[in-house]
Tab-separated table of C-alpha atoms in Angstrom:
chain	number	residue	atom	x	y	z
A	193	UNK	CA	88.023	95.549	131.733
A	194	UNK	CA	90.195	95.934	128.610
A	195	UNK	CA	90.577	93.282	126.403
A	196	UNK	CA	94.125	91.688	125.308
A	197	UNK	CA	92.771	89.213	122.189
A	198	UNK	CA	94.748	90.439	118.810
A	199	UNK	CA	92.705	90.621	116.201
A	200	UNK	CA	94.026	89.774	112.446
A	201	UNK	CA	93.117	92.137	109.548
A	202	UNK	CA	92.547	91.821	106.241
A	203	UNK	CA	95.045	91.280	103.446
A	204	UNK	CA	93.859	94.700	101.120
A	205	UNK	CA	92.116	97.588	103.317
A	206	UNK	CA	89.786	100.232	102.066
A	207	UNK	CA	88.097	102.501	104.434
A	208	UNK	CA	86.217	105.356	104.880
A	209	UNK	CA	85.580	108.630	106.542
A	210	UNK	CA	82.248	109.832	106.705
A	211	UNK	CA	82.696	112.935	108.704
A	212	UNK	CA	79.268	114.203	110.325
A	213	UNK	CA	78.358	114.592	106.601
A	214	UNK	CA	75.029	111.075	106.913
A	215	UNK	CA	72.230	111.984	108.372
A	216	UNK	CA	70.296	108.861	109.611
A	217	UNK	CA	68.131	108.936	106.891
A	218	UNK	CA	70.803	109.430	104.243
A	219	UNK	CA	73.227	106.675	106.672
A	220	UNK	CA	70.310	103.951	105.878
A	221	UNK	CA	70.687	104.645	101.601
A	222	UNK	CA	74.005	104.660	102.134
A	223	UNK	CA	74.174	100.920	104.055
A	224	UNK	CA	71.837	99.494	101.484
A	225	UNK	CA	73.654	100.182	99.080
A	226	UNK	CA	76.878	98.777	100.576
A	227	UNK	CA	75.033	95.882	101.723
A	228	UNK	CA	74.128	94.656	97.590
A	229	UNK	CA	77.938	94.861	97.714
A	230	UNK	CA	79.320	93.585	100.090
A	231	UNK	CA	80.714	89.798	98.892
A	232	UNK	CA	83.174	92.732	97.244
A	233	UNK	CA	83.417	94.505	100.235
A	234	UNK	CA	84.139	92.739	103.026
A	235	UNK	CA	87.329	90.845	100.425
A	236	UNK	CA	88.655	93.955	99.671
A	237	UNK	CA	88.944	94.890	103.551
A	238	UNK	CA	86.288	97.771	103.691
A	239	UNK	CA	85.859	99.702	106.988
A	240	UNK	CA	83.312	102.245	107.462
A	241	UNK	CA	84.006	105.021	110.306
A	242	UNK	CA	81.166	106.668	112.130
A	243	UNK	CA	80.153	108.709	114.188
A	244	UNK	CA	78.305	107.516	117.596
A	245	UNK	CA	74.851	108.459	116.518
A	246	UNK	CA	74.704	105.889	113.834
A	247	UNK	CA	76.495	103.233	115.651
A	248	UNK	CA	73.698	101.932	116.947
A	249	UNK	CA	72.133	101.726	113.211
A	250	UNK	CA	75.998	100.395	111.950
A	251	UNK	CA	75.125	97.389	114.198
A	252	UNK	CA	71.940	96.421	112.146
A	253	UNK	CA	73.186	97.221	109.152
A	254	UNK	CA	76.265	95.811	108.361
A	255	UNK	CA	75.862	92.762	110.495
A	256	UNK	CA	77.017	89.566	108.604
A	257	UNK	CA	77.845	91.004	106.081
A	258	UNK	CA	81.142	91.579	106.540
A	259	UNK	CA	82.199	95.306	106.243
A	260	UNK	CA	83.848	96.914	109.464
A	261	UNK	CA	83.135	99.393	110.959
A	262	UNK	CA	84.231	101.636	113.630
A	263	UNK	CA	84.667	105.310	115.059
A	264	UNK	CA	85.806	108.575	114.191
A	265	UNK	CA	87.838	109.053	117.292
A	266	UNK	CA	88.569	108.200	120.492
A	267	UNK	CA	89.087	109.840	124.127
A	268	UNK	CA	92.609	108.928	125.466
A	269	UNK	CA	93.084	111.229	128.749
A	270	UNK	CA	92.408	109.619	131.973
A	271	UNK	CA	88.587	109.934	132.697
A	272	UNK	CA	86.509	110.791	130.095
A	273	UNK	CA	85.093	114.942	129.837
A	274	UNK	CA	81.171	115.420	129.447
A	275	UNK	CA	80.796	114.269	126.069
A	276	UNK	CA	83.655	112.481	124.610
A	277	UNK	CA	83.681	108.435	124.423
A	278	UNK	CA	86.242	106.057	126.083
A	279	UNK	CA	87.713	102.970	124.519
A	280	UNK	CA	85.863	100.566	126.871
A	281	UNK	CA	82.536	101.822	125.401
A	282	UNK	CA	82.950	102.247	121.955
A	283	UNK	CA	84.344	98.548	122.107
A	284	UNK	CA	81.011	98.133	123.867
A	285	UNK	CA	79.317	99.117	121.231
A	286	UNK	CA	80.117	97.217	118.720
A	287	UNK	CA	83.331	99.535	117.166
A	288	UNK	CA	86.150	97.344	115.810
A	289	UNK	CA	88.320	100.471	114.120
A	290	UNK	CA	89.600	103.757	115.515
A	291	UNK	CA	90.612	106.150	113.366
A	292	UNK	CA	93.496	108.397	115.234
A	293	UNK	CA	94.461	111.969	114.112
A	294	UNK	CA	92.905	112.706	111.945
A	295	UNK	CA	94.571	116.132	109.893
A	296	UNK	CA	91.202	118.341	110.968
A	297	UNK	CA	91.931	117.323	113.885
A	298	UNK	CA	95.554	118.578	114.636
A	299	UNK	CA	94.757	121.265	113.419
A	300	UNK	CA	91.641	122.566	114.478
A	301	UNK	CA	92.037	120.885	118.275
A	302	UNK	CA	95.617	120.878	118.946
A	303	UNK	CA	96.386	117.100	118.748
A	304	UNK	CA	99.697	116.713	118.997
A	305	UNK	CA	101.362	113.140	118.181
A	306	UNK	CA	101.665	112.170	121.963
A	307	UNK	CA	97.829	112.583	121.570
A	308	UNK	CA	97.545	110.376	119.039
A	309	UNK	CA	99.960	107.969	120.125
A	310	UNK	CA	97.917	107.528	123.597
A	311	UNK	CA	94.270	107.265	121.462
A	312	UNK	CA	95.757	104.736	119.502
A	313	UNK	CA	97.413	102.669	122.663
A	314	UNK	CA	92.984	103.118	124.325
A	315	UNK	CA	91.891	101.460	121.189
A	316	UNK	CA	94.319	98.685	120.687
A	317	UNK	CA	94.168	98.276	124.680
A	318	UNK	CA	90.625	97.452	123.717
A	319	UNK	CA	90.989	94.893	121.060
A	320	UNK	CA	90.148	97.721	118.625
A	321	UNK	CA	92.283	98.520	115.157
A	322	UNK	CA	93.617	102.206	115.335
A	323	UNK	CA	93.116	103.578	112.255
A	324	UNK	CA	96.357	106.405	112.267
A	325	UNK	CA	96.320	108.629	109.999
A	326	UNK	CA	99.896	110.125	109.400
A	327	UNK	CA	100.902	113.355	106.552
A	328	UNK	CA	101.962	116.297	105.754
A	329	UNK	CA	100.262	119.832	106.144
A	330	UNK	CA	101.771	121.527	102.996
A	331	UNK	CA	102.851	120.184	99.379
A	332	UNK	CA	106.520	120.051	99.253
A	333	UNK	CA	109.193	117.441	99.009
A	334	UNK	CA	109.421	113.761	99.299
A	335	UNK	CA	111.831	114.107	101.878
A	336	UNK	CA	109.999	116.219	104.114
A	337	UNK	CA	106.576	114.240	103.765
A	338	UNK	CA	108.750	111.104	104.867
A	339	UNK	CA	110.515	113.754	107.848
A	340	UNK	CA	107.216	114.661	108.597
A	341	UNK	CA	105.196	111.397	108.923
A	342	UNK	CA	107.814	109.253	110.656
A	343	UNK	CA	108.004	112.285	113.445
A	344	UNK	CA	104.479	111.142	113.448
A	345	UNK	CA	104.863	107.641	113.709
A	346	UNK	CA	107.268	107.362	116.367
A	347	UNK	CA	105.342	107.707	119.522
A	348	UNK	CA	102.910	105.435	118.433
A	349	UNK	CA	104.949	102.878	117.764
A	350	UNK	CA	106.418	103.479	121.152
A	351	UNK	CA	102.891	103.567	121.756
A	352	UNK	CA	101.611	100.421	121.403
A	353	UNK	CA	102.449	96.698	122.102
A	354	UNK	CA	104.423	95.299	118.820
A	355	UNK	CA	101.036	92.342	118.457
A	356	UNK	CA	99.103	95.281	118.919
A	357	UNK	CA	97.385	95.305	114.649
A	358	UNK	CA	97.827	98.303	113.457
A	359	UNK	CA	96.791	100.702	110.369
A	360	UNK	CA	98.463	103.617	108.285
A	361	UNK	CA	96.437	105.948	106.126
A	362	UNK	CA	98.841	107.859	104.586
A	363	UNK	CA	97.055	111.060	104.247
A	364	UNK	CA	98.467	114.296	102.947
A	365	UNK	CA	96.048	117.447	104.759
A	366	UNK	CA	97.005	119.528	101.674
A	367	UNK	CA	95.081	117.194	99.020
A	368	UNK	CA	91.963	118.024	100.085
A	369	UNK	CA	91.500	121.153	98.317
A	370	UNK	CA	94.175	120.003	95.809
A	371	UNK	CA	91.853	117.750	93.491
A	372	UNK	CA	94.691	115.596	92.966
A	373	UNK	CA	96.364	112.923	94.848
A	374	UNK	CA	99.928	113.247	96.195
A	375	UNK	CA	102.971	111.983	93.390
A	376	UNK	CA	103.356	108.881	93.413
A	377	UNK	CA	106.477	108.297	93.743
A	378	UNK	CA	106.042	110.353	97.304
A	379	UNK	CA	103.456	107.888	97.964
A	380	UNK	CA	105.892	105.179	97.232
A	381	UNK	CA	108.563	106.616	99.256
A	382	UNK	CA	106.131	107.184	102.696
A	383	UNK	CA	104.897	103.955	102.103
A	384	UNK	CA	108.186	102.336	102.169
A	385	UNK	CA	109.473	104.491	104.772
A	386	UNK	CA	106.996	103.648	107.559
A	387	UNK	CA	107.085	99.803	106.528
A	388	UNK	CA	110.996	100.222	107.490
A	389	UNK	CA	110.193	101.339	110.804
A	390	UNK	CA	107.341	99.180	111.195
A	391	UNK	CA	109.512	95.750	110.445
A	392	UNK	CA	110.600	94.814	114.356
A	393	UNK	CA	106.460	94.079	114.595
A	394	UNK	CA	104.448	91.254	115.280
A	395	UNK	CA	101.495	92.258	114.742
A	396	UNK	CA	98.747	92.771	111.282
A	397	UNK	CA	100.638	96.329	109.188
A	398	UNK	CA	99.434	97.399	106.749
A	399	UNK	CA	99.660	100.840	104.893
A	400	UNK	CA	96.860	103.072	102.850
A	401	UNK	CA	97.350	106.240	101.233
A	402	UNK	CA	94.254	108.045	101.428
A	403	UNK	CA	94.110	111.810	99.604
A	404	UNK	CA	92.016	112.506	96.301
A	405	UNK	CA	91.475	109.506	95.437
A	406	UNK	CA	89.827	108.180	92.695
A	407	UNK	CA	89.407	105.201	90.286
A	408	UNK	CA	92.749	104.551	89.094
A	409	UNK	CA	94.596	106.083	91.637
A	410	UNK	CA	95.655	102.545	93.541
A	411	UNK	CA	96.704	100.662	90.760
A	412	UNK	CA	99.734	104.123	89.529
A	413	UNK	CA	100.888	104.305	92.527
A	414	UNK	CA	101.020	100.216	92.582
A	415	UNK	CA	102.944	101.304	89.296
A	416	UNK	CA	105.364	103.547	90.594
A	417	UNK	CA	106.873	100.782	93.408
A	418	UNK	CA	104.366	101.680	95.943
A	419	UNK	CA	103.951	98.686	98.767
A	420	UNK	CA	100.503	99.846	99.719
A	421	UNK	CA	97.906	96.772	100.907
A	422	UNK	CA	94.584	99.603	99.929
A	423	UNK	CA	93.386	102.702	100.164
A	424	UNK	CA	91.369	105.819	102.606
A	425	UNK	CA	88.348	106.746	100.442
A	426	UNK	CA	86.406	109.701	100.511
A	427	UNK	CA	83.718	111.362	97.739
A	428	UNK	CA	84.303	107.783	95.811
A	429	UNK	CA	82.636	105.703	98.319
A	430	UNK	CA	79.824	107.658	97.796
A	431	UNK	CA	79.750	106.949	94.022
A	432	UNK	CA	78.365	103.527	93.553
A	433	UNK	CA	80.584	103.200	90.350
A	434	UNK	CA	83.669	105.342	91.827
A	435	UNK	CA	83.134	102.925	94.362
A	436	UNK	CA	83.115	99.813	92.177
A	437	UNK	CA	85.847	101.218	89.924
A	438	UNK	CA	88.495	101.017	93.691
A	439	UNK	CA	87.056	98.050	94.900
A	440	UNK	CA	87.849	96.235	91.593
A	441	UNK	CA	91.335	97.953	92.213
A	442	UNK	CA	91.372	96.545	95.732
A	443	UNK	CA	90.132	92.837	94.420
A	444	UNK	CA	93.328	92.918	91.490
A	445	UNK	CA	95.549	93.180	94.300
A	446	UNK	CA	94.353	91.017	96.557
A	447	UNK	CA	94.224	88.674	94.120
A	448	UNK	CA	97.739	89.251	92.070
A	449	UNK	CA	99.288	88.880	96.167
A	450	UNK	CA	97.158	85.537	96.530
A	451	UNK	CA	98.582	84.617	93.314
A	452	UNK	CA	102.206	84.907	94.488
A	453	UNK	CA	102.012	83.274	97.888
A	454	UNK	CA	99.962	80.360	96.088
A	455	UNK	CA	102.730	76.661	96.414
A	456	UNK	CA	104.575	76.582	92.936
A	457	UNK	CA	102.567	73.255	91.498
A	458	UNK	CA	104.722	69.618	91.578
A	459	UNK	CA	106.185	68.792	87.916
A	460	UNK	CA	104.822	65.671	87.019
A	461	UNK	CA	107.553	62.979	87.047
A	462	UNK	CA	108.930	61.776	83.956
């Protein structure tokens, strides 16, 4: 039976997709390191996206830490063929979120924008948070990136209930081998376009940037005016010093938002 209760999202977020790079032993060692940093990581809304063989270990490793975890994909088109996992199975396993539309799946498996929208809706239907990857395939002008992202986003917004939580991960495919993030003004333009397109939604919506993320990328993107809620972290998530530095930037962003939202102190009567 589909779950219907919307999930609230943390005010700032970070996520990492482990792909299939970690075997069981390596994952447990990495999870031990994350548990030691759990107070900071949980405040930074840290989310780990894992392959199915690591789900059971994730249940035990992250219990009580505040570190969230989820799946890297979901089947949505009718009865799943052998080897595919439907949203109900992922939710039953304990997944809190599902990545949808990673650029590798779009390119290598031919997933369409409509396919990605179906996956996002399937995840939301089981009260899991869809983390929807969007981004242009090739480097080019900012306007072209905005157009590509909004084209990818439109079917998702049509498919999702307005009150369903949603995370956008803007991750240009070309940044994977570029060694540098997308231009910061471009990140700002894309984030602004996504926020404008989501203005009528009632569910929590977060906009993250991923792609060659290292310490300083979030700070420079914010300085360029990017209305981001966090970062998608790749290799930096597995380097203790870089992970700590990016987490510190996220906590600075959280502190600035909490300060901005705090009521002004009352003036003493004269």
